[in-house]
Backbone as a ProteinNet text record, in pm:
[ID]
protein_1_A
[PRIMARY]
MVIDRIESLGPASHDLDLGHERAVDIVWMFNDPSHYRALVRTRGWSDQAYTAWLADQMRHALGLGTPGRSEPSAKTI
[TERTIARY]
-7354.6	-7294.8	-7236.3	-7176.5	-7116.1	-7219.1	-7314.7	-7416.9	-7516.1	-7554.3	-7610.9	-7557.4	-7395.7	-7331.5	-7361.1	-7332.6	-7340.2	-7477.5	-7575.2	-7714.5	-7743.9	-7683.9	-7679.4	-7620.4	-7524.8	-7472.2	-7556.4	-7641.3	-7753.7	-7735	-7828.7	-7796	-7669.3	-7672.3	-7537.4	-7407.9	-7389.5	-7284.3	-7257.5	-7371.4	-7359.1	-7453.7	-7458.7	-7538.9	-7579.8	-7635.8	-7653	-7806.1	-7815.6	-7935.9	-7949.7	-7898.8	-7890.9	-7973.5	-8020	-8106.8	-8014.7	-8084.8	-8005.3	-7944.4	-8054.1	-8026.1	-7895	-7901	-7817.5	-7674	-7677.4	-7558.7	-7502.8	-7580.9	-7513.4	-7467.5	-7516.2	-7445.3	-7337.2	-7310.4	-7197.6	-7080.9	-7094.9	-7011	-6970.8	-7059	-7038.7	-6940.4	-7003.9	-6884.5	-6759.2	-6730.8	-6602.9	-6520.4	-6592.1	-6555.9	-6506.6	-6513.6	-6477.8	-6320.8	-6291.6	-6134.2	-6036.2	-6120.6	-6063.3	-5983.7	-6032.2	-6003.7	-5850.6	-5866.5	-5733	-5615.2	-5665.3	-5579.6	-5489.9	-5605	-5550.2	-5454.8	-5465.5	-5419.9	-5291.6	-5285.3	-5207.7	-5104.2	-5161.6	-5074	-5021.1	-5090.2	-5054.7	-4994.4	-5048.8	-4994.3	-4909.9	-4887.5	-4781.8	-4802.2	-4951	-4977.4	-4945.3	-4914.7	-4900.4	-5035.2	-5025.5	-5170.6	-5222	-5117.4	-5164.9	-5220.6	-5161.2	-5219.7	-5356.3	-5368.9	-5519.8	-5596	-5578	-5675.5	-5727.1	-5633.7	-5656.2	-5762.7	-5717	-5775.3	-5923.2	-5919.9	-6064.2	-6124.3	-6097.5	-6170.6	-6231.8	-6134.1	-6174.6	-6275.5	-6296.2	-6390.2	-6500.1	-6494	-6634.7	-6705.7	-6635.4	-6670.8	-6750.9	-6663.6	-6735.6	-6846.3	-6832.7	-6947.5	-7069	-7069.2	-7185.9	-7216.1	-7158.4	-7185.1	-7151.7	-7040.4	-7029.5	-6889.5	-6885.7	-6753.6	-6688.6	-6594.9	-6504.4	-6383.4	-6341.3	-6211.3	-6102.2	-6008.6	-5874.8	-5775.5	-5692.4	-5592	-5616.5	-5684.8	-5723	-5616.4	-5535.6	-5375.2	-5280.2	-5205.1	-5104.1	-5004.7	-4933.5	-4790.1	-4690.5	-4592.9	-4488.5	-4428.1	-4427.5	-4371.1	-4435.8	-4596.7	-4671.5	-4685.2	-4657.9	-4654.1	-4515.3
3490.8	3346.5	3246.3	3316.6	3202.2	3146.2	3191.4	3147.4	3061.2	3107.3	3012.4	2895.7	2876.2	2773.8	2702.2	2741.1	2665.1	2600.5	2683.3	2608.4	2508.5	2514.5	2429.9	2269	2276.6	2173.7	2083.3	2127.3	2052.9	2024.1	2008.9	1992	1927.6	1802.8	1723.4	1793.5	1902.6	1970.8	2112.4	2113.4	2269.9	2265.5	2357.9	2385.7	2527.7	2579.1	2728.9	2785	2765.4	2802.3	2955.1	3040.9	3178.4	3269.7	3180.5	3246.9	3304.6	3297.6	3333.8	3472.8	3572.5	3740.3	3758.7	3693	3698.9	3646.9	3531.5	3489.3	3589.7	3639.9	3703.3	3832.9	3895.1	4019.6	3988.7	3842.1	3818.2	3804.5	3739.5	3742.3	3859.7	3960.2	4086	4186.9	4151.5	4245.3	4180.6	4057.7	4007.4	4008.4	4049.6	4090.6	4237.1	4325.3	4439.5	4464.8	4552.4	4524.1	4602.4	4696.7	4739.9	4645.6	4512.3	4420.8	4368.5	4357.4	4314.9	4422	4555.8	4637.1	4667.1	4658.3	4671.3	4557.3	4467	4312.5	4296.2	4288.9	4283	4382.5	4479.6	4625.4	4678.2	4709.8	4788.5	4704	4592.7	4520.4	4387.2	4377.3	4284	4140.3	4107.5	3972.6	3914.8	3810.9	3737.4	3724.9	3709.1	3690.1	3566.6	3443.7	3321.2	3328	3399.2	3409.9	3473.9	3583.3	3640.3	3551.9	3485.1	3409.6	3305.9	3238.1	3111.8	3150.1	3278.4	3371.6	3399.5	3442.9	3486.5	3373.7	3289.2	3148.5	3102.4	3092.8	3021.7	3121.3	3269.8	3334.9	3340.3	3323.4	3314.5	3173.2	3083.1	2934.4	2938.3	3009.4	3012.8	3108.3	3230.1	3301	3262.5	3169.5	3110.8	2984	2953.8	2802	2707.6	2700.8	2582.3	2508.4	2534.4	2447	2561	2497	2540.8	2612.2	2740.3	2787.2	2702.4	2706.1	2644.7	2740.5	2759.1	2882.9	3024.5	3084.9	3228.6	3339.3	3317.4	3402.1	3343.6	3430.2	3375.8	3360.8	3241.7	3218.4	3291.6	3321.6	3387.9	3363.9	3228.2	3198.2	3240.3	3273.2	3301.4	3433.2	3538.7	3697.2	3746.5
-2503.3	-2577.2	-2479.9	-2346.8	-2272.1	-2172.8	-2145.5	-2070.4	-2145.2	-2263.3	-2368.2	-2381	-2399.9	-2422.7	-2283.5	-2165.8	-2055	-2028.1	-2065.3	-2057.6	-2152.4	-2295.3	-2386.1	-2361.1	-2254	-2230.8	-2152.4	-2080.5	-2005.9	-1874.9	-1793.3	-1638.4	-1584.5	-1666.9	-1616.3	-1608.8	-1706.9	-1690.8	-1614.9	-1563.9	-1476	-1371.9	-1292.8	-1186.2	-1175.2	-1262.1	-1282.2	-1211.4	-1084.3	-1020.2	-1015.2	-1036.5	-1023.2	-1142.2	-1242.1	-1334.4	-1466	-1551.7	-1697.8	-1670.8	-1654	-1661.7	-1553.2	-1430.4	-1321.9	-1374.4	-1456.4	-1482.8	-1602.2	-1707.2	-1785.8	-1724.1	-1615.2	-1565.2	-1512.6	-1423.4	-1358.8	-1464.9	-1608.6	-1715.6	-1735.1	-1759.5	-1804.8	-1704.8	-1594.1	-1512.2	-1510	-1501.1	-1500.7	-1635.6	-1736.3	-1905.8	-1892.9	-1778.2	-1811	-1812	-1920.1	-1952.5	-1839.5	-1768.7	-1664.1	-1577.1	-1538.5	-1459.1	-1525.8	-1630.7	-1723.9	-1697.1	-1738.2	-1715.6	-1586.3	-1492.5	-1352.7	-1302.5	-1334.8	-1285	-1373.3	-1512.1	-1590.2	-1613.5	-1651.9	-1700.9	-1561.3	-1475.5	-1353.7	-1239.5	-1202.2	-1114.8	-1160.8	-1298.5	-1324.1	-1333.7	-1338.3	-1373.4	-1502.9	-1508.1	-1655.2	-1716.9	-1843.8	-1894	-1862.4	-1843.3	-1788.3	-1666.9	-1572.4	-1426.5	-1444.2	-1510	-1514.6	-1562.8	-1674.4	-1724.5	-1639.4	-1566.4	-1482	-1380.6	-1315.3	-1218	-1252.2	-1361.5	-1415.6	-1436.2	-1483.8	-1509.8	-1376.5	-1288.9	-1135.6	-1095.7	-1092.1	-1044.3	-1097.5	-1240	-1284.7	-1264	-1270.2	-1237.3	-1094.7	-1022.1	-862	-843.3	-908.6	-907	-977.1	-1087	-1145.8	-1095.7	-986.2	-909.2	-996.4	-1079.8	-1144.4	-1092.9	-943.8	-907.3	-810.2	-729.6	-662.1	-749.4	-707.9	-790.6	-740.6	-835.7	-776.1	-724.5	-776	-723.9	-765.8	-703.5	-752.1	-734.4	-668	-653.4	-773.8	-819.5	-904.7	-832.5	-865.9	-790.2	-849.8	-774.9	-802.3	-971	-996.8	-1138.9	-1233	-1241.5	-1314.4	-1350.4	-1222.8	-1270.3	-1344.1
[MASK]
+++++++++++++++++++++++++++++++++++++++++++++++++++++++++++++++++++++++++++++

């Protein structure tokens, strides 16, 4: 659904050069709940820090822009 939505926004809103199936695979990999468990429950990241990191990493992996701050600050953990 995420990739379908990105593609529906048209070429002016994205630059998805890696193909539909590859993009779906990338989103699927990032949505693995083990990432959340490891970073939030085990490592102590806040939900906000995890969400910001995940969005940045997905955006970067899909070629939709440069990620911002991919590491949480001490204030958000």
